[in-house]
Coordinates of C-alpha atoms in Angstrom, one line a residue:
Chain A
X1 CA -76.2 -41.9 -5.9
X2 CA -77.9 -43.0 -9.1
X3 CA -79.9 -39.7 -9.0
X4 CA -76.8 -37.6 -8.9
X5 CA -75.2 -39.6 -11.7
X6 CA -78.4 -39.2 -13.7
X7 CA -78.3 -35.4 -13.1
X8 CA -74.7 -35.1 -14.4
X9 CA -75.4 -37.4 -17.3
X10 CA -78.4 -35.4 -18.4
X11 CA -76.4 -32.2 -17.9
X12 CA -73.6 -33.6 -20.1
X13 CA -75.9 -34.7 -22.9
X14 CA -78.6 -32.0 -22.9
X15 CA -76.2 -29.5 -24.2
X16 CA -76.0 -31.5 -27.4
X17 CA -79.7 -32.6 -27.7
X18 CA -81.6 -29.5 -26.7
X19 CA -80.0 -27.2 -29.4
X20 CA -80.8 -29.9 -32.0
X21 CA -84.4 -30.1 -30.8
X22 CA -84.7 -26.3 -31.0
X23 CA -83.2 -26.3 -34.5
X24 CA -85.7 -29.0 -35.6
X25 CA -88.7 -27.0 -34.3
X26 CA -87.4 -23.8 -35.9
X27 CA -87.0 -25.5 -39.3
X28 CA -90.5 -27.1 -38.9
X29 CA -91.9 -23.6 -38.3
X30 CA -89.9 -22.3 -41.2
X31 CA -91.2 -25.0 -43.5
X32 CA -94.7 -24.3 -42.3
X33 CA -94.3 -20.7 -43.2
X34 CA -93.0 -21.4 -46.7
X35 CA -95.8 -23.8 -47.3
X36 CA -98.4 -21.2 -46.1
X37 CA -97.0 -18.4 -48.3
X38 CA -96.5 -20.8 -51.2
X39 CA -95.0 -18.1 -53.5
X40 CA -93.0 -18.9 -56.6
X41 CA -90.3 -16.4 -55.4
X42 CA -89.6 -18.5 -52.3
X43 CA -89.1 -21.7 -54.2
X44 CA -85.4 -22.1 -53.6
X45 CA -85.4 -21.2 -49.8
X46 CA -88.4 -23.5 -49.5
X47 CA -86.5 -26.4 -51.0
X48 CA -83.5 -25.7 -48.8
X49 CA -85.5 -25.5 -45.6
X50 CA -87.2 -28.8 -46.4
X51 CA -83.9 -30.5 -47.1
X52 CA -82.3 -29.2 -44.0
X53 CA -85.3 -30.4 -42.0
X54 CA -84.7 -33.9 -43.3
X55 CA -81.0 -33.7 -42.6
X56 CA -81.6 -32.6 -39.0
X57 CA -83.9 -35.7 -38.4
X58 CA -81.2 -38.0 -39.9
X59 CA -78.6 -36.1 -37.8
X60 CA -80.6 -36.7 -34.7
X61 CA -80.5 -40.4 -35.2
X62 CA -76.8 -40.4 -35.8
X63 CA -76.1 -38.1 -32.9
X64 CA -78.1 -40.3 -30.5
X65 CA -75.9 -43.3 -31.5
X66 CA -72.7 -41.3 -31.4
X67 CA -73.5 -39.8 -28.0
X68 CA -74.4 -43.3 -26.6
X69 CA -71.0 -44.6 -27.7
X70 CA -69.0 -41.5 -26.8
X71 CA -70.5 -40.9 -23.3
X72 CA -69.8 -44.4 -22.2
X73 CA -66.3 -44.5 -23.8
X74 CA -65.2 -41.1 -22.7
X75 CA -66.4 -41.0 -19.1
X76 CA -65.5 -44.5 -18.2
X77 CA -62.6 -45.7 -20.4
X78 CA -60.5 -42.6 -21.0
X79 CA -58.8 -40.3 -18.5
X80 CA -62.2 -39.3 -17.1
X81 CA -62.5 -42.9 -15.9
X82 CA -60.0 -42.0 -13.2
X83 CA -62.6 -39.8 -11.7
X84 CA -65.7 -41.9 -12.5
X85 CA -64.3 -45.0 -11.0
X86 CA -63.0 -43.4 -7.8
X87 CA -66.4 -41.8 -7.0
X88 CA -68.1 -43.7 -4.1
X89 CA -70.6 -45.2 -6.5
X90 CA -71.2 -48.8 -7.6
X91 CA -70.1 -49.7 -11.1
X92 CA -73.6 -50.8 -12.1
X93 CA -74.9 -47.4 -11.2
X94 CA -72.7 -45.9 -13.9
X95 CA -74.1 -48.3 -16.4
X96 CA -77.7 -47.7 -15.2
X97 CA -77.4 -43.9 -15.4
X98 CA -75.9 -44.0 -18.9
X99 CA -78.4 -46.5 -20.3
X100 CA -81.4 -44.7 -18.8
X101 CA -80.3 -41.4 -20.2
X102 CA -79.8 -43.0 -23.6
X103 CA -83.3 -44.4 -23.4
X104 CA -84.6 -41.0 -22.4
X105 CA -83.0 -39.2 -25.4
X106 CA -84.0 -41.9 -27.9
X107 CA -87.6 -41.6 -26.9
X108 CA -87.5 -37.8 -26.7
X109 CA -85.8 -37.5 -30.1
X110 CA -88.6 -39.6 -31.6
X111 CA -91.3 -37.5 -29.9
X112 CA -89.7 -34.2 -30.9
X113 CA -89.4 -35.4 -34.5
X114 CA -93.1 -36.4 -34.4
X115 CA -94.1 -33.0 -33.0
X116 CA -92.0 -31.2 -35.6
X117 CA -93.7 -33.1 -38.4
X118 CA -97.0 -32.5 -36.8
X119 CA -96.3 -28.7 -36.6
X120 CA -95.3 -28.7 -40.2
X121 CA -98.3 -30.5 -41.5
X122 CA -101.1 -29.3 -39.3
X123 CA -104.2 -28.1 -41.0
X124 CA -107.9 -29.1 -41.1
X125 CA -107.5 -32.2 -43.2
X126 CA -104.6 -33.7 -41.1
X127 CA -106.4 -33.0 -37.9
X128 CA -109.5 -34.7 -39.3
X129 CA -107.6 -37.8 -40.5
X130 CA -105.7 -38.1 -37.3
X131 CA -109.0 -37.9 -35.4
X132 CA -110.4 -40.6 -37.6
X133 CA -107.3 -42.8 -37.1
X134 CA -107.5 -42.5 -33.3
X135 CA -111.2 -43.3 -33.4
X136 CA -110.6 -46.3 -35.6
X137 CA -107.8 -47.5 -33.3
X138 CA -110.0 -47.2 -30.2
X139 CA -112.8 -49.1 -32.0
X140 CA -110.5 -52.0 -32.9
X141 CA -109.1 -52.1 -29.4
X142 CA -112.5 -52.0 -27.8
X143 CA -113.6 -54.8 -30.0
X144 CA -110.7 -57.0 -29.1
X145 CA -111.0 -56.0 -25.5
X146 CA -108.5 -56.8 -22.8
X147 CA -106.1 -58.6 -25.1
X148 CA -105.9 -55.5 -27.3
X149 CA -104.6 -53.4 -24.4
X150 CA -102.1 -56.1 -23.5
X151 CA -100.9 -56.0 -27.1
X152 CA -100.4 -52.2 -26.9
X153 CA -98.6 -52.5 -23.6
X154 CA -96.4 -55.3 -25.0
X155 CA -95.5 -53.2 -28.0
X156 CA -94.4 -50.3 -25.8
X157 CA -92.4 -52.7 -23.6
X158 CA -90.9 -54.1 -26.8
X159 CA -89.6 -50.7 -27.9
X160 CA -88.2 -49.8 -24.5
X161 CA -86.5 -53.1 -23.9
X162 CA -85.2 -53.2 -27.4
X163 CA -83.5 -49.8 -27.0
X164 CA -82.0 -50.8 -23.7
X165 CA -80.8 -54.2 -25.0
X166 CA -79.1 -52.6 -28.0
X167 CA -77.5 -50.0 -25.8
X168 CA -76.1 -52.7 -23.5
X169 CA -74.8 -54.6 -26.4
X170 CA -73.0 -51.5 -27.6
X171 CA -71.5 -51.0 -24.1
X172 CA -70.3 -54.6 -23.9
X173 CA -68.7 -54.2 -27.3
X174 CA -66.9 -50.9 -26.3
X175 CA -65.7 -52.5 -23.1
X176 CA -64.3 -55.5 -25.0
X177 CA -62.7 -53.3 -27.6
X178 CA -61.0 -51.3 -24.9
X179 CA -59.1 -54.4 -23.8
X180 CA -57.1 -54.2 -27.0
X181 CA -54.1 -52.0 -26.4
X182 CA -53.8 -50.6 -29.9
X183 CA -56.9 -50.8 -32.1
X184 CA -59.7 -50.1 -29.6
X185 CA -62.2 -48.9 -32.2
X186 CA -61.6 -51.8 -34.6
X187 CA -61.7 -54.3 -31.7
X188 CA -65.0 -52.7 -30.5
X189 CA -66.6 -53.0 -34.0
X190 CA -65.3 -56.6 -34.2
X191 CA -66.8 -57.4 -30.8
X192 CA -70.1 -56.0 -31.8
X193 CA -70.1 -58.1 -35.0
X194 CA -69.0 -61.1 -32.9
X195 CA -71.9 -60.6 -30.5
X196 CA -74.2 -60.6 -33.6
X197 CA -72.8 -63.9 -34.9
X198 CA -73.2 -65.5 -31.4
X199 CA -76.8 -64.4 -31.3
X200 CA -77.5 -65.7 -34.7
X201 CA -76.1 -69.1 -33.7
X202 CA -78.2 -69.2 -30.6
X203 CA -81.3 -68.2 -32.5
X204 CA -80.7 -70.8 -35.2
X205 CA -80.2 -73.5 -32.5
X206 CA -83.4 -72.5 -30.8
X207 CA -85.3 -72.4 -34.1
X208 CA -84.0 -75.7 -35.3
X209 CA -84.8 -77.5 -32.1
X210 CA -88.3 -76.1 -31.8
X211 CA -89.1 -75.7 -35.4
X212 CA -91.8 -78.3 -35.5
X213 CA -93.8 -77.1 -32.5
X214 CA -93.4 -73.4 -33.6
X215 CA -94.8 -74.0 -37.1
X216 CA -97.6 -76.2 -35.7
X217 CA -98.5 -73.4 -33.3
X218 CA -98.5 -70.8 -36.1
X219 CA -100.6 -73.0 -38.4
X220 CA -103.2 -73.6 -35.7
X221 CA -103.3 -69.9 -34.9
X222 CA -103.6 -68.7 -38.4
X223 CA -106.5 -71.0 -39.2
X224 CA -108.3 -69.8 -36.1
X225 CA -110.2 -66.5 -35.9
X226 CA -109.3 -62.9 -35.3
X227 CA -109.0 -63.2 -31.6
X228 CA -106.5 -66.0 -31.9
X229 CA -104.4 -63.9 -34.2
X230 CA -104.2 -61.2 -31.5
X231 CA -103.0 -63.9 -29.2
X232 CA -100.5 -65.0 -31.7
X233 CA -99.1 -61.5 -32.0
X234 CA -99.0 -61.4 -28.2
X235 CA -97.0 -64.6 -28.0
X236 CA -94.6 -63.6 -30.6
X237 CA -94.0 -60.2 -29.0
X238 CA -93.6 -61.9 -25.6
X239 CA -91.1 -64.3 -27.0
X240 CA -89.1 -61.4 -28.5
X241 CA -89.2 -59.4 -25.3
X242 CA -88.1 -62.4 -23.3
X243 CA -85.2 -62.9 -25.7
X244 CA -84.1 -59.3 -25.5
X245 CA -84.4 -59.3 -21.7
X246 CA -82.1 -62.3 -21.5
X247 CA -79.6 -60.8 -23.9
X248 CA -79.7 -57.4 -22.2
X249 CA -79.1 -59.0 -18.8
X250 CA -76.2 -61.0 -20.1
X251 CA -74.6 -57.9 -21.7
X252 CA -75.3 -55.9 -18.5
X253 CA -73.6 -58.3 -16.2
X254 CA -70.8 -59.0 -18.6
X255 CA -70.0 -55.3 -18.9
X256 CA -70.2 -54.8 -15.2
X257 CA -67.8 -57.7 -14.6
X258 CA -65.3 -56.5 -17.2
X259 CA -65.3 -53.0 -15.8
X260 CA -64.9 -54.2 -12.2
X261 CA -62.3 -56.9 -12.8
X262 CA -60.6 -56.5 -16.1
X263 CA -60.3 -52.8 -16.6
X264 CA -56.9 -51.1 -16.7
X265 CA -57.1 -47.5 -17.5
X266 CA -54.1 -46.1 -19.3
Chain B
X1 CA -51.1 -47.2 16.1
X2 CA -53.7 -48.2 13.5
X3 CA -52.6 -48.5 9.9
X4 CA -54.4 -46.6 7.1
X5 CA -52.8 -48.7 4.3
X6 CA -51.6 -52.3 4.5
X7 CA -50.3 -54.6 1.8
X8 CA -50.1 -58.3 2.4
X9 CA -48.1 -60.3 -0.2
X10 CA -49.5 -58.1 -2.8
X11 CA -48.8 -59.3 -6.3
X12 CA -49.8 -57.6 -9.6
X13 CA -49.0 -59.3 -12.9
X14 CA -49.6 -57.5 -16.2
X15 CA -49.5 -59.5 -19.4
X16 CA -45.7 -60.1 -19.9
X17 CA -44.6 -58.0 -16.8
X18 CA -44.5 -58.3 -13.1
X19 CA -45.5 -54.9 -11.7
X20 CA -45.5 -55.7 -7.9
X21 CA -43.7 -58.6 -6.5
X22 CA -45.2 -59.8 -3.2
X23 CA -45.2 -56.4 -1.5
X24 CA -45.7 -56.3 2.3
X25 CA -46.1 -52.8 3.6
X26 CA -47.8 -50.8 6.3
X27 CA -48.4 -47.1 6.4
X28 CA -49.6 -45.6 9.7
X29 CA -52.1 -42.8 10.2
X30 CA -51.1 -39.2 10.4
X31 CA -47.9 -39.3 8.2
X32 CA -46.7 -37.7 5.0
X33 CA -45.1 -40.5 3.1
X34 CA -43.0 -40.3 -0.1
X35 CA -43.4 -43.2 -2.5
X36 CA -40.2 -42.9 -4.4
X37 CA -38.9 -44.9 -7.3
X38 CA -37.7 -44.6 -10.9
X39 CA -40.2 -44.7 -13.8
X40 CA -41.9 -48.1 -14.1
X41 CA -41.0 -49.2 -10.6
X42 CA -44.6 -49.9 -9.6
X43 CA -45.6 -46.7 -7.9
X44 CA -48.7 -46.0 -10.0
X45 CA -49.7 -49.7 -9.9
X46 CA -49.7 -49.6 -6.1
X47 CA -51.8 -46.4 -6.1
X48 CA -54.2 -47.8 -8.7
X49 CA -54.7 -50.9 -6.6
X50 CA -55.4 -48.8 -3.5
X51 CA -58.1 -47.0 -5.6
X52 CA -59.8 -50.2 -6.8
X53 CA -58.9 -49.2 -10.4
X54 CA -57.2 -52.5 -11.0
X55 CA -57.4 -55.9 -9.1
X56 CA -54.5 -57.6 -7.5
X57 CA -53.3 -60.9 -9.0
X58 CA -52.9 -62.3 -5.5
X59 CA -52.5 -61.0 -2.0
X60 CA -54.4 -58.2 -0.3
X61 CA -54.4 -54.4 0.0
X62 CA -56.4 -52.9 2.8
X63 CA -57.4 -49.3 3.5
X64 CA -58.3 -48.7 7.1
X65 CA -58.8 -52.4 7.3
X66 CA -61.1 -52.6 4.3
X67 CA -60.6 -54.0 0.8
X68 CA -60.9 -51.2 -1.8
X69 CA -64.6 -50.5 -2.6
X70 CA -67.2 -47.9 -2.1
X71 CA -66.5 -47.5 1.6
X72 CA -62.8 -46.8 1.0
X73 CA -63.5 -44.5 -1.9
X74 CA -65.4 -42.3 0.6
X75 CA -62.2 -41.8 2.7
X76 CA -59.5 -41.8 0.0
X77 CA -58.8 -38.7 -2.0
X78 CA -56.9 -39.6 -5.2
X79 CA -54.9 -37.4 -7.6
X80 CA -54.0 -39.4 -10.7
X81 CA -51.3 -38.4 -13.1
X82 CA -53.8 -37.8 -15.8
X83 CA -56.1 -34.8 -15.9
X84 CA -59.6 -36.3 -15.5
X85 CA -61.7 -33.1 -15.6
X86 CA -64.7 -32.8 -17.9
X87 CA -63.6 -30.3 -20.5
X88 CA -67.0 -28.7 -21.0
X89 CA -67.5 -27.9 -17.3
X90 CA -66.4 -24.8 -15.5
X91 CA -64.4 -24.9 -12.2
X92 CA -67.7 -24.0 -10.4
X93 CA -69.4 -27.0 -12.0
X94 CA -66.5 -29.3 -10.9
X95 CA -66.8 -28.0 -7.3
X96 CA -70.5 -28.7 -7.4
X97 CA -69.7 -32.2 -8.8
X98 CA -67.2 -33.0 -6.0
X99 CA -69.5 -31.7 -3.2
X100 CA -72.4 -33.7 -4.7
X101 CA -70.4 -37.0 -4.6
X102 CA -68.0 -36.6 -1.7
X103 CA -69.5 -35.8 1.7
X104 CA -66.1 -34.7 3.0
X105 CA -65.7 -32.0 0.4
X106 CA -65.1 -28.5 1.8
X107 CA -66.3 -25.9 -0.7
X108 CA -64.9 -22.9 1.3
X109 CA -61.4 -24.4 1.2
X110 CA -61.6 -25.0 -2.5
X111 CA -62.6 -21.4 -3.3
X112 CA -60.0 -20.1 -0.9
X113 CA -57.2 -22.0 -2.7
X114 CA -58.5 -21.0 -6.1
X115 CA -58.3 -17.4 -5.1
X116 CA -54.8 -17.8 -3.8
X117 CA -53.6 -19.4 -7.0
X118 CA -55.5 -16.9 -9.1
X119 CA -57.8 -19.3 -10.9
X120 CA -61.1 -17.9 -12.0
X121 CA -63.7 -20.4 -11.1
X122 CA -66.2 -19.4 -13.8
X123 CA -63.8 -20.4 -16.6
X124 CA -64.4 -23.5 -18.6
X125 CA -61.7 -26.2 -18.2
X126 CA -61.3 -26.4 -22.0
X127 CA -59.8 -22.9 -22.0
X128 CA -57.2 -23.6 -19.4
X129 CA -53.5 -24.5 -19.8
X130 CA -52.3 -28.0 -18.7
X131 CA -50.6 -26.5 -15.6
X132 CA -53.8 -24.6 -14.5
X133 CA -55.8 -27.8 -15.0
X134 CA -53.4 -29.6 -12.7
X135 CA -53.7 -26.9 -10.1
X136 CA -57.5 -27.1 -10.2
X137 CA -57.4 -30.9 -9.9
X138 CA -55.0 -30.7 -6.9
X139 CA -57.2 -28.1 -5.3
X140 CA -60.3 -30.3 -5.7
X141 CA -58.4 -33.3 -4.3
X142 CA -56.9 -31.4 -1.3
X143 CA -60.3 -29.7 -0.5
X144 CA -61.6 -33.0 0.7
X145 CA -61.3 -33.9 4.3
X146 CA -60.2 -37.4 3.6
X147 CA -58.3 -39.9 5.7
X148 CA -55.9 -40.9 3.0
X149 CA -54.6 -38.8 0.2
X150 CA -52.9 -40.6 -2.7
X151 CA -51.1 -38.1 -4.9
X152 CA -49.6 -39.5 -8.0
X153 CA -47.0 -37.0 -9.3
X154 CA -48.8 -34.0 -7.9
X155 CA -46.3 -31.3 -8.8
X156 CA -44.9 -32.5 -12.1
X157 CA -46.7 -30.0 -14.3
X158 CA -46.8 -26.8 -12.3
X159 CA -44.3 -24.0 -12.0
X160 CA -41.9 -23.9 -9.0
X161 CA -43.7 -21.0 -7.3
X162 CA -47.0 -22.8 -7.4
X163 CA -45.2 -26.0 -6.3
X164 CA -44.2 -24.3 -3.1
X165 CA -47.7 -23.1 -2.4
X166 CA -49.1 -26.6 -3.2
X167 CA -46.6 -28.3 -0.8
X168 CA -47.5 -25.7 1.9
X169 CA -51.2 -26.5 1.2
X170 CA -50.5 -30.2 1.6
X171 CA -48.9 -29.8 5.0
X172 CA -51.0 -26.9 6.1
X173 CA -54.4 -28.1 5.1
X174 CA -54.7 -31.7 6.0
X175 CA -56.0 -33.0 9.3
X176 CA -53.3 -34.5 11.6
X177 CA -55.1 -37.8 11.6
X178 CA -54.8 -38.1 7.8
X179 CA -52.0 -39.7 5.8
X180 CA -50.7 -38.3 2.6
X181 CA -48.8 -40.6 0.2
X182 CA -47.0 -38.7 -2.5
X183 CA -45.5 -40.6 -5.4
X184 CA -42.9 -38.6 -7.3
X185 CA -39.4 -38.5 -8.6
X186 CA -39.0 -34.8 -7.9
X187 CA -37.5 -35.7 -4.5
X188 CA -35.6 -32.6 -3.7
X189 CA -38.8 -30.6 -3.9
X190 CA -40.9 -32.7 -1.6
X191 CA -38.2 -33.9 0.7
X192 CA -38.7 -31.1 3.2
X193 CA -42.4 -32.0 3.9
X194 CA -41.9 -35.8 4.2
X195 CA -42.0 -37.8 7.4
X196 CA -41.3 -41.2 5.9
X197 CA -40.1 -42.6 2.6
X198 CA -40.7 -45.8 0.7
X199 CA -38.2 -46.7 -2.0
X200 CA -39.6 -49.0 -4.6
X201 CA -37.8 -50.6 -7.5
X202 CA -39.0 -53.1 -10.1
X203 CA -42.0 -54.1 -8.0
X204 CA -40.0 -54.6 -4.8
X205 CA -39.9 -52.4 -1.7
X206 CA -36.3 -51.6 -1.3
X207 CA -36.4 -49.4 1.8
X208 CA -38.9 -48.0 4.3
X209 CA -37.6 -45.4 6.7
X210 CA -38.3 -42.1 8.4
X211 CA -36.6 -39.1 6.9
X212 CA -34.9 -38.3 10.2
X213 CA -33.4 -41.8 10.4
X214 CA -31.9 -41.4 6.9
X215 CA -30.4 -38.0 7.8
X216 CA -29.0 -39.3 11.1
X217 CA -27.8 -42.8 10.2
X218 CA -26.7 -42.2 6.6
X219 CA -25.9 -38.5 7.1
X220 CA -27.5 -37.9 3.7
X221 CA -30.5 -36.2 2.2
X222 CA -33.2 -38.4 0.8
X223 CA -32.4 -37.1 -2.6
X224 CA -28.7 -38.1 -2.3
X225 CA -29.7 -41.6 -0.9
X226 CA -32.1 -42.0 -3.8
X227 CA -29.5 -41.2 -6.3
X228 CA -27.2 -43.7 -4.7
X229 CA -29.7 -46.6 -4.4
X230 CA -31.0 -46.2 -7.9
X231 CA -27.7 -45.4 -9.6
X232 CA -27.8 -46.4 -13.2

């Protein structure tokens, strides 16, 4: 059933994202053209095209956030919820499908933005410097060896889990906000801020109890060589990933429980 | 005979209001039942509980012997009072959606009924009037070969001509093993198709009877009895 939910979730969201991606690529090509022609006559259209391009990229970030909120809210907590929650599907599958599709669009939006910038700026010098950058990166990784690859893997994991964890925090806040009968939006924003405060408190408790051992660890690592610093980065990343996993899991099960037990659609 | 729906001391408290007060009720298979009561009597609450949309405060509600969940959702076809259709989809998309998620969905039946009611399936739902949307929604719900149909105010928004066709569809199209529960206050319109009625008021079941018994014993129509019982 998750596959079918994913199919419809992608269908519902692609009609927003795909045109934006197309627009971004078109404006990248347009900018490329203006830069290639480089005529005084085209100065104003060139400036406009460049500005629009930047706005589309900013728009893409905003749209990703808005769609994340709106898809969850509309299909589960408004009238459409009557259909969603009477499908023979488990509630966590609804959360899974929405969160995975958000992850997909966030990563795709990033990649498409990169590609569009690449299209715009591609010429001999950029290719050459990109080539050099990749070579240098590979050289460093090879020098560090196995730990270097672990670090790369951890960074990728960090981004993915970070996106999922933030998405789940937003879902939990929307669900809490929905419990308010009048000011759902305000209550949702309040819940989100509340979650932030709770996390700050937890973080500061952890930090203050382990402060000594953490700073000792950092000191010893910084004084050691390059390899130990890679290890330090690994440990820090691992700690952050573990923290986000825990928060994500908490928000996930909290949202699922609220939807299952506390929801009352209007 | 086995019961399709059973309530045991079912209680539902909302903040500041008791919606269902220890309801005991059994509905057998193969009947068309009217769930009748004034506004705010607990009709929708009962139907929402049967659909797992809200949780009982205490007591139990069973569908074919099971507590509401995935297995009951497979055999219950529910028409809420709200229109829940995705605006951006076409009717064709919605039919695809229903047949993807419900194994008992009969596409042929759906296209048949759409043609009879003159709804163009390639139209987007956004472009449709409220009444047409309600028709589409009812067609989708009735095109399932379910064991229990829960229809919350199914004919409120459609014109009288379509109303008759819809009621004919309800009696004509469902399998004799299935039960249809219709919640409404348009009693005169639905009376002719009902086998049984349940009167509900302020969270209490006031009366459970067959329509024939009401006609014979009270010598009244259901509509007249309703007006008498719920006289303001």
